[in-house]
Short mmCIF file of C-alpha atoms and ligand atoms in Angstrom, two decimals:
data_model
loop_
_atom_site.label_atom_id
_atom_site.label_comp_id
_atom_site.label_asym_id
_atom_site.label_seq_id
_atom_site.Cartn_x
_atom_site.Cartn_y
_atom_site.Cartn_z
CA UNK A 1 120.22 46.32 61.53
CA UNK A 2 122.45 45.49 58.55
CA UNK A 3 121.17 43.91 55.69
CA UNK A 4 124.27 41.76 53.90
CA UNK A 5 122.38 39.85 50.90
CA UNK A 6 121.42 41.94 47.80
CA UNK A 7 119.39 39.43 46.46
CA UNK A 8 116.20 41.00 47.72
CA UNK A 9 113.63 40.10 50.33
CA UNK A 10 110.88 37.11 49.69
CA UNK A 11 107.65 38.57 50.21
CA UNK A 12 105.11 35.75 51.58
CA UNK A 13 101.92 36.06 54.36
CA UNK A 14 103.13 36.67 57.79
CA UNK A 15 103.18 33.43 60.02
CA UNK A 16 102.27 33.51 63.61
CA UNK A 17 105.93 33.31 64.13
CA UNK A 18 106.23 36.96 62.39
CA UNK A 19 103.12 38.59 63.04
CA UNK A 20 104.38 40.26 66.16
CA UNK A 21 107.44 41.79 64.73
CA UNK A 22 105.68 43.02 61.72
CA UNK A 23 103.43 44.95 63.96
CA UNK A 24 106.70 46.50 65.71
CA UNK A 25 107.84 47.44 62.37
CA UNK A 26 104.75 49.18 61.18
CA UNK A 27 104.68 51.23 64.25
CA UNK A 28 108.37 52.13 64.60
CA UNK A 29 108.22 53.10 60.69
CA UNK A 30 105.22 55.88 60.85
CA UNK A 31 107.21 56.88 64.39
CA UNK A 32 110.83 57.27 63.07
CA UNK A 33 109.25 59.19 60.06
CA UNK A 34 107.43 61.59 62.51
CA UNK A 35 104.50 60.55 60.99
CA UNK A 36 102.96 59.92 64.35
CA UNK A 37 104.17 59.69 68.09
CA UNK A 38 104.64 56.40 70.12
CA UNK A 39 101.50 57.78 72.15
CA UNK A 40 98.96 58.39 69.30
CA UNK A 41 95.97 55.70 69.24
CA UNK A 42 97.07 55.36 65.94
CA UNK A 43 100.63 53.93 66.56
CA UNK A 44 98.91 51.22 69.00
CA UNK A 45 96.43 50.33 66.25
CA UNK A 46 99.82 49.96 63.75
CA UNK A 47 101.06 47.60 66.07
CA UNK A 48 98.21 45.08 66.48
CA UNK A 49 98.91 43.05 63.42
CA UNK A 50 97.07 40.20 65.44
CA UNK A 51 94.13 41.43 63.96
CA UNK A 52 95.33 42.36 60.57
CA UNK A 53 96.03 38.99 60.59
CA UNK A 54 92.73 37.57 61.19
CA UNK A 55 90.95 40.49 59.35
CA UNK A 56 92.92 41.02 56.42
CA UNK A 57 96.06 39.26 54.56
CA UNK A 58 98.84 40.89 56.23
CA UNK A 59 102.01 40.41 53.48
CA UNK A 60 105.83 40.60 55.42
CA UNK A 61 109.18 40.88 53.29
CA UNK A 62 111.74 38.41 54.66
CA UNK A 63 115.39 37.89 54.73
CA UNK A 64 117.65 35.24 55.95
CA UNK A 65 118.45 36.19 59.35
CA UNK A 66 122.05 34.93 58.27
CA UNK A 67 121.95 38.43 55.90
CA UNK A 68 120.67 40.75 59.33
CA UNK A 69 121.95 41.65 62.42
CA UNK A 70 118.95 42.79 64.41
CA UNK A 71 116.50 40.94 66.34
CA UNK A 72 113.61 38.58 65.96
CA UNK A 73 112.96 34.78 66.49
CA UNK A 74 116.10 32.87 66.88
CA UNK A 75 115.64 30.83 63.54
CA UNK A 76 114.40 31.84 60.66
CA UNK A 77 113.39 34.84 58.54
CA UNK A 78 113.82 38.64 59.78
CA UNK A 79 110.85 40.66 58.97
CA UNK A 80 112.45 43.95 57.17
CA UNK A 81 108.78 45.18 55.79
CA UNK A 82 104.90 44.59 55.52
CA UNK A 83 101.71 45.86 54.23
CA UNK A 84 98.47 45.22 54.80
CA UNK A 85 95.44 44.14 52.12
CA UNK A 86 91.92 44.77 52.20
CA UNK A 87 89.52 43.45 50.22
CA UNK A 88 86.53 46.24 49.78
CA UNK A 89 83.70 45.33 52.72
CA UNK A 90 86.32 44.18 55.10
CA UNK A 91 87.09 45.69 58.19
CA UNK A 92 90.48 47.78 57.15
CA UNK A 93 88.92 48.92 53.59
CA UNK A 94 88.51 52.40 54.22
CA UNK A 95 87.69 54.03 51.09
CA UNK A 96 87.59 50.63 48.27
CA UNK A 97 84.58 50.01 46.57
CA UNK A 98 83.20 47.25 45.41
CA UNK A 99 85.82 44.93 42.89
CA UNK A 100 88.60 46.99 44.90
CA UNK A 101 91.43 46.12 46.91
CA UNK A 102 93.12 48.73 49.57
CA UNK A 103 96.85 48.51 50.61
CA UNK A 104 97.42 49.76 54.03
CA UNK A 105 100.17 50.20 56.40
CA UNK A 106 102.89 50.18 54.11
CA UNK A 107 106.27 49.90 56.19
CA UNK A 108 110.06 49.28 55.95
CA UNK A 109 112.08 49.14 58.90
CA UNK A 110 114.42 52.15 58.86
CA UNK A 111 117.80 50.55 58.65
CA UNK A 112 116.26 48.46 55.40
CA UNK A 113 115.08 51.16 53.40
CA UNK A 114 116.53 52.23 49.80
CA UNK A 115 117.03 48.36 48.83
CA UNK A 116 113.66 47.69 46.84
CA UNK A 117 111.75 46.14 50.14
CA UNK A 118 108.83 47.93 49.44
CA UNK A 119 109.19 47.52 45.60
CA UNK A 120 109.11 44.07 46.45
CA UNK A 121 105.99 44.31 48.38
CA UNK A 122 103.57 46.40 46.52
CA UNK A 123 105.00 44.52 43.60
CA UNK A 124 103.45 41.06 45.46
CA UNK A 125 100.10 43.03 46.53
CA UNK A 126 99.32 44.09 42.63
CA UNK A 127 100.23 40.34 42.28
CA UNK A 128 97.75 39.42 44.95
CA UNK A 129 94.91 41.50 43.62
CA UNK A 130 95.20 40.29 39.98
CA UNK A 131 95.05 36.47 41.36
CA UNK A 132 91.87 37.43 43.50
CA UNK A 133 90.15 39.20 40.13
CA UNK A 134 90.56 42.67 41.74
CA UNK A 135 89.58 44.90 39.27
CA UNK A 136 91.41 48.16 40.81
CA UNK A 137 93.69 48.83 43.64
CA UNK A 138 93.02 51.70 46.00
CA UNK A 139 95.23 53.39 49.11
CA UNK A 140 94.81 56.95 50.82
CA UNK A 141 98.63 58.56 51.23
CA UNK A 142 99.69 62.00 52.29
CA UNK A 143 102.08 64.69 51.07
CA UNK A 144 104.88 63.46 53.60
CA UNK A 145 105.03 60.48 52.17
CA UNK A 146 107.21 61.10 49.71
CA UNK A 147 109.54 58.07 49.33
CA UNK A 148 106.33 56.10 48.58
CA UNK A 149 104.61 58.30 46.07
CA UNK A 150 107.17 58.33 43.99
CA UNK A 151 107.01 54.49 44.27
CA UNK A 152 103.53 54.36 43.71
CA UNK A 153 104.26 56.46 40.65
CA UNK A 154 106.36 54.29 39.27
CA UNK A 155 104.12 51.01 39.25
CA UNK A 156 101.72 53.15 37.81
CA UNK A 157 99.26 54.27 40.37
CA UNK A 158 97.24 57.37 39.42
CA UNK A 159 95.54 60.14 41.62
CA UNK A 160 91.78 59.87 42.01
CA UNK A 161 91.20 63.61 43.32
CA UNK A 162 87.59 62.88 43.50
CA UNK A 163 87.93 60.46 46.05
CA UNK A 164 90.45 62.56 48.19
CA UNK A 165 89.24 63.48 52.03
CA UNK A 166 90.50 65.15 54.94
CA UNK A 167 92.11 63.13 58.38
CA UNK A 168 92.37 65.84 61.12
CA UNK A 169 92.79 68.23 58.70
CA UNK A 170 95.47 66.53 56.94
CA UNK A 171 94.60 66.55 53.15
CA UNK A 172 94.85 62.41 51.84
CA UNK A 173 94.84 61.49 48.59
CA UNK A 174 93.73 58.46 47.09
CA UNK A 175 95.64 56.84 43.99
CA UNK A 176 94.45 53.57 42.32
CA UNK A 177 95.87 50.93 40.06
CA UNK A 178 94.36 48.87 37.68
CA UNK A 179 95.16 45.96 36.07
CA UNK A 180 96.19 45.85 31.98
CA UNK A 181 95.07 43.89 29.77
CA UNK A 182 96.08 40.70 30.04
CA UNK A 183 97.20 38.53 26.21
CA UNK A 184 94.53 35.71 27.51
CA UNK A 185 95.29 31.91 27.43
CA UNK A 186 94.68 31.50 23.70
CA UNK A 187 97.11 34.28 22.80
CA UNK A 188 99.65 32.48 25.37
CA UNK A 189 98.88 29.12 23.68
CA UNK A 190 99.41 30.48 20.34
CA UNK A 191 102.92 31.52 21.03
CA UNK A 192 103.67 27.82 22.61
CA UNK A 193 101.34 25.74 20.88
CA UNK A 194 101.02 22.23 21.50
CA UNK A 195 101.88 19.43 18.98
CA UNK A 196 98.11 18.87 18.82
CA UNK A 197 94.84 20.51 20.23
CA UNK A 198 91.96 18.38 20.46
CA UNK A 199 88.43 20.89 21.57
CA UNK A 200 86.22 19.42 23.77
CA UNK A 201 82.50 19.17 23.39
CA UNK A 202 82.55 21.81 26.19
CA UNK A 203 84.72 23.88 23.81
CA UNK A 204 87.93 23.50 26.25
CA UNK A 205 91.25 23.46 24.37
CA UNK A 206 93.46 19.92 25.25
CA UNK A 207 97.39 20.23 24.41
CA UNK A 208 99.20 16.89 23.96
CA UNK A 209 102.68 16.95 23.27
CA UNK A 210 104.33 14.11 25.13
CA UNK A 211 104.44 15.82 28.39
CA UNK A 212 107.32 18.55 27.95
CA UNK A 213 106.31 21.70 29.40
CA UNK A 214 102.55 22.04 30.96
CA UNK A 215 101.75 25.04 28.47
CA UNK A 216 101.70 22.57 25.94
CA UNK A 217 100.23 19.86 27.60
CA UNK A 218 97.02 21.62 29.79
CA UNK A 219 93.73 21.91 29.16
CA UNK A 220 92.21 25.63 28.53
CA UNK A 221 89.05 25.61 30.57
CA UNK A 222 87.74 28.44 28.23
CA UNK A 223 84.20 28.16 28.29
CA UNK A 224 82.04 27.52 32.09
CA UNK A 225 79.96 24.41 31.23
CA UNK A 226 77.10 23.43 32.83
CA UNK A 227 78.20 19.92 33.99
CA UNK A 228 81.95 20.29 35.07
CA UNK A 229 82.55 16.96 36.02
CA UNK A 230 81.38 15.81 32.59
CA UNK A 231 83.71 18.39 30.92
CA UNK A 232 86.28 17.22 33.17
CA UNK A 233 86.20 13.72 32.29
CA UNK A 234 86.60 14.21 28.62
CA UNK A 235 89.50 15.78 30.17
CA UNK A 236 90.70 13.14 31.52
CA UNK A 237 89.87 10.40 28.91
CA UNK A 238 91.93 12.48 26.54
CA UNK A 239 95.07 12.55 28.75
CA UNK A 240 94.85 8.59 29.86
CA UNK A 241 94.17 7.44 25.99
CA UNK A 242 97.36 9.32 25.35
CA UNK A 243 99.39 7.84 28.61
CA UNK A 244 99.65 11.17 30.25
CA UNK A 245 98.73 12.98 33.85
CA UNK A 246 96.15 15.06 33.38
CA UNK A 247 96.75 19.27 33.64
CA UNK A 248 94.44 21.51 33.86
CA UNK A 249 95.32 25.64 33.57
CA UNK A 250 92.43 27.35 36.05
CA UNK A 251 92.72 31.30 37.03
CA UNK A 252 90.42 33.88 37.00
CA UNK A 253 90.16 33.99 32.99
CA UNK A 254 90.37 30.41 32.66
CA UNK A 255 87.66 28.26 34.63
CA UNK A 256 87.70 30.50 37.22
CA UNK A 257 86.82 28.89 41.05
CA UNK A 258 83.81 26.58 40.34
CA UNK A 259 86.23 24.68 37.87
CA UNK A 260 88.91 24.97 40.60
CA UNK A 261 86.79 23.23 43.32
CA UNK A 262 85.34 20.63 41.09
CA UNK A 263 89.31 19.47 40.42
CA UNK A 264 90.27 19.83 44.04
CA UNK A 265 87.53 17.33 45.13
CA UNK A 266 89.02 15.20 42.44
CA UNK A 267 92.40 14.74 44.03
CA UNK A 268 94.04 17.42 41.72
CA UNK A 269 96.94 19.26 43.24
CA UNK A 270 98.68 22.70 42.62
CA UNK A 271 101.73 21.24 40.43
CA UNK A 272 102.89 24.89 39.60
CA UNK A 273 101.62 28.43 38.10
CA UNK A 274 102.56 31.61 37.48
CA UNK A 275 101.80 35.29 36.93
CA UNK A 276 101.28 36.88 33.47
CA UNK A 277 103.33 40.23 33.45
CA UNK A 278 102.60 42.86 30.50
CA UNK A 279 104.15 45.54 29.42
CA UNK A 280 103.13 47.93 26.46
CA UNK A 281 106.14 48.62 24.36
CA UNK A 282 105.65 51.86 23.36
CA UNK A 283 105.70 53.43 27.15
CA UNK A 284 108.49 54.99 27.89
CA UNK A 285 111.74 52.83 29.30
CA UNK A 286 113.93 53.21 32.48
CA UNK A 287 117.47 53.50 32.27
CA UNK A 288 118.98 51.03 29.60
CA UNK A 289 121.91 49.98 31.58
CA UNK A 290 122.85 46.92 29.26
CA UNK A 291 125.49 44.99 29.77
CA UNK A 292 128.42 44.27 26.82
CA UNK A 293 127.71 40.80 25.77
CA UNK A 294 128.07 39.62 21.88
CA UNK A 295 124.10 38.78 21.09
CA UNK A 296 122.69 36.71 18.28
CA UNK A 297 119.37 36.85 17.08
CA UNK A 298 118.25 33.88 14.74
CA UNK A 299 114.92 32.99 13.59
CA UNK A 300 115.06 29.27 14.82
CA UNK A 301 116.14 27.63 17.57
CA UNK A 302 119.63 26.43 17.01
CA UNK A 303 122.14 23.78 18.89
CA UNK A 304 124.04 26.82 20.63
CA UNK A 305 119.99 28.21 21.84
CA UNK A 306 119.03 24.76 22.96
CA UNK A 307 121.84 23.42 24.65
CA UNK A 308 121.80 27.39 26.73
CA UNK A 309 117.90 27.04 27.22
CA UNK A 310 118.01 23.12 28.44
CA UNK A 311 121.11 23.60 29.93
CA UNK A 312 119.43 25.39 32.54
CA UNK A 313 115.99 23.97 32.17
CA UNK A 314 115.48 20.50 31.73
CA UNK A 315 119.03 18.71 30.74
CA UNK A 316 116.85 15.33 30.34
CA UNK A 317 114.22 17.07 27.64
CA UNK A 318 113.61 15.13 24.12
CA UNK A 319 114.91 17.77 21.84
CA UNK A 320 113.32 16.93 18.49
CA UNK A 321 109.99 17.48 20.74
CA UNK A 322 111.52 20.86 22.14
CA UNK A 323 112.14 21.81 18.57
CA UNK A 324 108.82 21.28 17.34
CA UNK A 325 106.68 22.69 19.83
CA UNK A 326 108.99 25.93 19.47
CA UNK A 327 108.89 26.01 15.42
CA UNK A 328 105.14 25.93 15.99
CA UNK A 329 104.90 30.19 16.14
CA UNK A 330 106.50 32.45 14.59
CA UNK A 331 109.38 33.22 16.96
CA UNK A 332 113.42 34.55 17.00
CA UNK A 333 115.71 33.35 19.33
CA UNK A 334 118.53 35.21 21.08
CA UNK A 335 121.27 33.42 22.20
CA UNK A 336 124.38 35.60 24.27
CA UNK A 337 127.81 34.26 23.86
CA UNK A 338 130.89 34.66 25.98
CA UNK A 339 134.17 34.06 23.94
CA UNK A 340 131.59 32.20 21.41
CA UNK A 341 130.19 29.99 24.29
CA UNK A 342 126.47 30.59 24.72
CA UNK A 343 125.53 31.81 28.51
CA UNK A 344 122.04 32.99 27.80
CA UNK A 345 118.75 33.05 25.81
CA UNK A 346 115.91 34.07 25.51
CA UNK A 347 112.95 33.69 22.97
CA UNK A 348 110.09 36.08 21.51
CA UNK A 349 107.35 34.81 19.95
CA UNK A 350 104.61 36.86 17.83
CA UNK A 351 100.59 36.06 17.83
CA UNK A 352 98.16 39.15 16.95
CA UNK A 353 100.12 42.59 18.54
CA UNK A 354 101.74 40.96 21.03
CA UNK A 355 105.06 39.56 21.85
CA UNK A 356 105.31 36.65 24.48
CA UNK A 357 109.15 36.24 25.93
CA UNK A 358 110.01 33.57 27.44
CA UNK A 359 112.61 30.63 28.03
CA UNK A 360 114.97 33.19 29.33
CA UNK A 361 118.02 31.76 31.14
CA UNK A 362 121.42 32.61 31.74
CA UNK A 363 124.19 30.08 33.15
CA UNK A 364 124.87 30.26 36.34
CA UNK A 365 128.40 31.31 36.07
CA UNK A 366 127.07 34.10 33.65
CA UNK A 367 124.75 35.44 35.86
CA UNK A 368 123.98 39.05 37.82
CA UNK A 369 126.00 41.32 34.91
CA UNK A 370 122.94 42.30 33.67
CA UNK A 371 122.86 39.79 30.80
CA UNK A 372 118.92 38.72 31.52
CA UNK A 373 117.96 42.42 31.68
CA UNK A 374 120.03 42.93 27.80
CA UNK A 375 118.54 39.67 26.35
CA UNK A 376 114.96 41.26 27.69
CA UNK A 377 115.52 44.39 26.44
CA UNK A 378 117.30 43.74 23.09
CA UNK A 379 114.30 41.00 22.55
CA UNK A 380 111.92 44.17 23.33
CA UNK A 381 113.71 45.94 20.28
CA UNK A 382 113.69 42.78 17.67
CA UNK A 383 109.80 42.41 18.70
CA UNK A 384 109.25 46.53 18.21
CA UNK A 385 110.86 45.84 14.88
CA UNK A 386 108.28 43.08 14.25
CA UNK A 387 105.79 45.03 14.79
CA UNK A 388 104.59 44.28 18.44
CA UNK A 389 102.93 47.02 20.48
CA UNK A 390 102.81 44.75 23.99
CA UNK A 391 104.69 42.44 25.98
CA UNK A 392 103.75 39.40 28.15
CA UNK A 393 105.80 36.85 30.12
CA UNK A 394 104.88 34.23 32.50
CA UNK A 395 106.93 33.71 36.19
CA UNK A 396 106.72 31.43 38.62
CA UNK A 397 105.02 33.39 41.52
CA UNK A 398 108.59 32.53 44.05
CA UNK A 399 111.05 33.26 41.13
CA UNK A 400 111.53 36.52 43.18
CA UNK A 401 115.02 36.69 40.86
CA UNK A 402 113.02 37.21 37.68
CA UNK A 403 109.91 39.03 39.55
CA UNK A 404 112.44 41.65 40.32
CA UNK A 405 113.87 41.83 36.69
CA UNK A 406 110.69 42.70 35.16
CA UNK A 407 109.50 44.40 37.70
CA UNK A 408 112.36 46.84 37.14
CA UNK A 409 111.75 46.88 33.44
CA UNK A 410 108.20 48.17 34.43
CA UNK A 411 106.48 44.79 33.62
CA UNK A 412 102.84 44.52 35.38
CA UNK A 413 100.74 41.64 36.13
CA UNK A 414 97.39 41.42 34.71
CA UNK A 415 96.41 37.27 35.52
CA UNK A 416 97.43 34.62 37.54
CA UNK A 417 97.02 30.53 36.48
CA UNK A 418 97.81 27.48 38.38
CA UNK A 419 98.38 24.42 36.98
CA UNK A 420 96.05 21.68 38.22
CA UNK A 421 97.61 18.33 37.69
CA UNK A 422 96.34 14.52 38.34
CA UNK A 423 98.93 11.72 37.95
CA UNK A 424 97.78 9.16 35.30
CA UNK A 425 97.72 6.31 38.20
CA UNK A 426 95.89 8.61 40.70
C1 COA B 501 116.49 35.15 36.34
C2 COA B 501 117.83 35.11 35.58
C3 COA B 501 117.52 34.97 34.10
C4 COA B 501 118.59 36.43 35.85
O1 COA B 501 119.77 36.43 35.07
P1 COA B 501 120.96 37.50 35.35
O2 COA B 501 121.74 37.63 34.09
O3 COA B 501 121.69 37.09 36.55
O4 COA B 501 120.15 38.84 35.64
P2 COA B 501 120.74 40.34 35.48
O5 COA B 501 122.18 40.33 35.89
O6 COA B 501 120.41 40.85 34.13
O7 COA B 501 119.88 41.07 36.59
C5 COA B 501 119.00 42.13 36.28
C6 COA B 501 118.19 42.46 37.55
O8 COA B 501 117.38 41.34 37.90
C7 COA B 501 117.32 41.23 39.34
N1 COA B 501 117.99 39.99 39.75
C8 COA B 501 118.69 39.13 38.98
N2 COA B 501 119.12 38.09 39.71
C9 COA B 501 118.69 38.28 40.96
C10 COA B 501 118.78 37.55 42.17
N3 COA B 501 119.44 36.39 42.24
N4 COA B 501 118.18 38.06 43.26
C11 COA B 501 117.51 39.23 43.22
N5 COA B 501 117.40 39.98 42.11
C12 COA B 501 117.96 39.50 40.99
C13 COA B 501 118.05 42.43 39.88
O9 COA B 501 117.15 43.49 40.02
C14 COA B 501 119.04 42.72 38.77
O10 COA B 501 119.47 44.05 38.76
P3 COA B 501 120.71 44.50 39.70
O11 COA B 501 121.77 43.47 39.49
O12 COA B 501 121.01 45.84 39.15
O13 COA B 501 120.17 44.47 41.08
C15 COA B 501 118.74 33.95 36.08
O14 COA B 501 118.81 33.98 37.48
C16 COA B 501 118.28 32.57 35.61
O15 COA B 501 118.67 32.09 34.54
N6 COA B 501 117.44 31.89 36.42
C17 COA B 501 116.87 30.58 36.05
C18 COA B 501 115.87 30.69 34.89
C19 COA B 501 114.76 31.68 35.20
O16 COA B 501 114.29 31.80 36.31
N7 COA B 501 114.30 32.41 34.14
C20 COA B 501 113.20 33.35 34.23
C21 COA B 501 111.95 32.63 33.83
S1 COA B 501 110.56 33.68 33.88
#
């Protein structure tokens, strides 16, 4: 197999259509690294993802089958890697306890390896386990596997000797993750604020601002009321008096699943979400390959910033309304030029010791030089400057462009929100 696209797999839950191949993948994988023999009971357990299916969430990284010459189903994805999740008490936890999550069966077919497959992959499962509430990640690995340690090294996993044990005589280790800190939805509000906040009697935070951008127009579910419903038709009374759909942010820190259900039954549905990545800025950096690009740092938003921002945005958004909900923190704004023309931007706002980055776009023309990962980086240095110690940014959870970006820059997540959204008329 050839992979031809280096835009990275999409990492999603295997399909019935996929299920079969992933399982032929995991086995060939632990066979072509001699890690076992096409005979072992082992092998023939690796290749029954029909049950990891059922009994776990089996994860597979995809690519176009346009960018692959190998096998598979005749339309469609190719499946180039998978792993294997298991919540603690489930039948492929092994050694999680309770709160934990185990990876298993970590694989990349052969001829995919050394392209960030199973960056992408254990990148999604910390993803996974920070939207379930996980609060630590567990797997057992061995000294062979080398190409993986040093991955797991890298997104931060540490040993837990104390938990080690003994397959066959085979020492395995087990290394565990857990989630940082995340800023919390009123830090994340107070670096986007809304125009106005009216508080509940349930003490949940309402942003109105005329409907641009759901950060500033959602309700903060912050506190877990007795009487939902009531709390969410205050809610709702709120949005209709001011001629808007109703939004509601729920995730594990914010409303959590009873406040989840209770807007599901309503009619509410998913309108979008993300994942909240962190990063403390005093840990050390990878390589700083930045690209040459002439960038200017201002402390408001100027035409040149807006026009790059809602260029790539929202070309219809009312810009006096853009302006105001962005003067509403203290913020600077970097804006890269090309021969004077702006091509990217990005924006760093300050509330308590963190730094929230976001709006960061570069024109399509402009892009893969590297130009997101300087306007990142050189945003990290301006915020360091400011006197931030830590990092957050929200991405849409199949923005696997940006995932990959700050995954690279060693960005972790540490929460997860949807966006629960009623039309006004519904
Ligand atoms: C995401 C975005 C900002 C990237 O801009 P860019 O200037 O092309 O990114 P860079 O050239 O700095 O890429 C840095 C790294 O990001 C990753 N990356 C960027 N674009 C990618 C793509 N299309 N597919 C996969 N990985 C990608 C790669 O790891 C890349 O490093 P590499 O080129 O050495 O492999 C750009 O695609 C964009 O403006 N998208 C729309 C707005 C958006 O999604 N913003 C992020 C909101 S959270």
């Amino acid at each position: 197999m050839k992979v031809a696209t280096d835009t990275g797999p999409v990492v999603r839950r295997a399909t019935g259509a996929d299920v079969d191949d992933a399982g032929a993948l995991t086995a060939e994988a632990y066979v072509a690294d001699g890690l076992l023999r096409d005979e072992d009971d082992y092998t023939a357990e690796l290749r029954d993802a029909r049950r990891r299916v059922r009994e776990a969430v089996l994860l597979v990284a995809v690519v176009p089958r346009g960018g692959v010459e190998r096998g598979g189903a005749p339309d469609g994805d190719v499946v180039v890697g998978t792993v294997t999740l298991a919540p603690y008490g489930t039948s492929y936890a092994e050694v999680a306890e309770p709160g934990e999550l185990e990876v298993r069966m970590l694989a990349v077919a052969a001829e995919a390896r050394g392209r960030g497959v199973a960056e992408a992959l254990m990148a999604a499962a910390l993803r996974h386990a920070v939207a379930e509430g996980a609060r630590r990640v567990v797997l057992s690995t061995i000294e062979a596997m080398r190409a993986a340690r040093r991955l797991y090294e890298r997104l931060g996993f540490v040993p837990a000797p104390a938990r080690d044990w003994a397959h066959e005589h085979v020492h395995v280790q087990v290394l565990t993750w857990t989630p940082p800190d995340a800023p919390g939805a009123l830090v994340e509000a107070a670096t986007w604020p809304p125009l106005r906040t009216v508080v509940t009697s349930d003490g949940w935070r309402v942003g109105l601002s005329g409907g641009l951008t759901r950060r500033a127009n959602s309700a903060l579910p912050l506190t877990r009321p007795a009487d939902v419903g009531a709390a969410v038709d205050e809610v709702e009374r709120l949005y209709a008096e001011a001629g808007q759909a109703s939004v509601v942010r729920v995730g594990p820190t914010t409303g959590g699943a009873a406040v989840e259900q209770a807007l599901l039954a309503r009619g509410y549905v998913v309108a979008s979400g993300a994942d909240v990545l962190v990063r403390d800025l005093d840990a050390p950096w990878p390589v700083d390959p930045r690209a040459a690009a002439d960038i200017r740092v201002a402390a408001h938003p100027d035409d040149a910033w807006l026009g790059a921002w809602l260029g790539v945005k929202s070309a219809g958004a009312d810009v006096p309304t853009a302006r105001a909900i962005l003067e509403g923190s203290s913020a600077v704004y970097l804006t890269a030029l090309d021969h004077g023309r702006p091509v990217g931007a990005v924006r760093a706002a300050f509330a308590e010791d963190w730094v929230g980055l976001s709006c960061l776009v570069v024109a399509p023309e402009a892009r893969r030089r590297g130009l997101a990962r300087t306007l990142t980086l050189r945003a990290v240095d301006v915020a360091r400057a400011h006197g931030a110690r830590r990092a957050f940014l929200q991405v849409e959870p199949h923005n696997t462009a940006a995932a990959r970006l700050y995954g690279r820059l060693g960005f972790a997540p540490a929460d997860r929100y949807a966006y629960l959204e009623r039309a006004l008329d519904a």
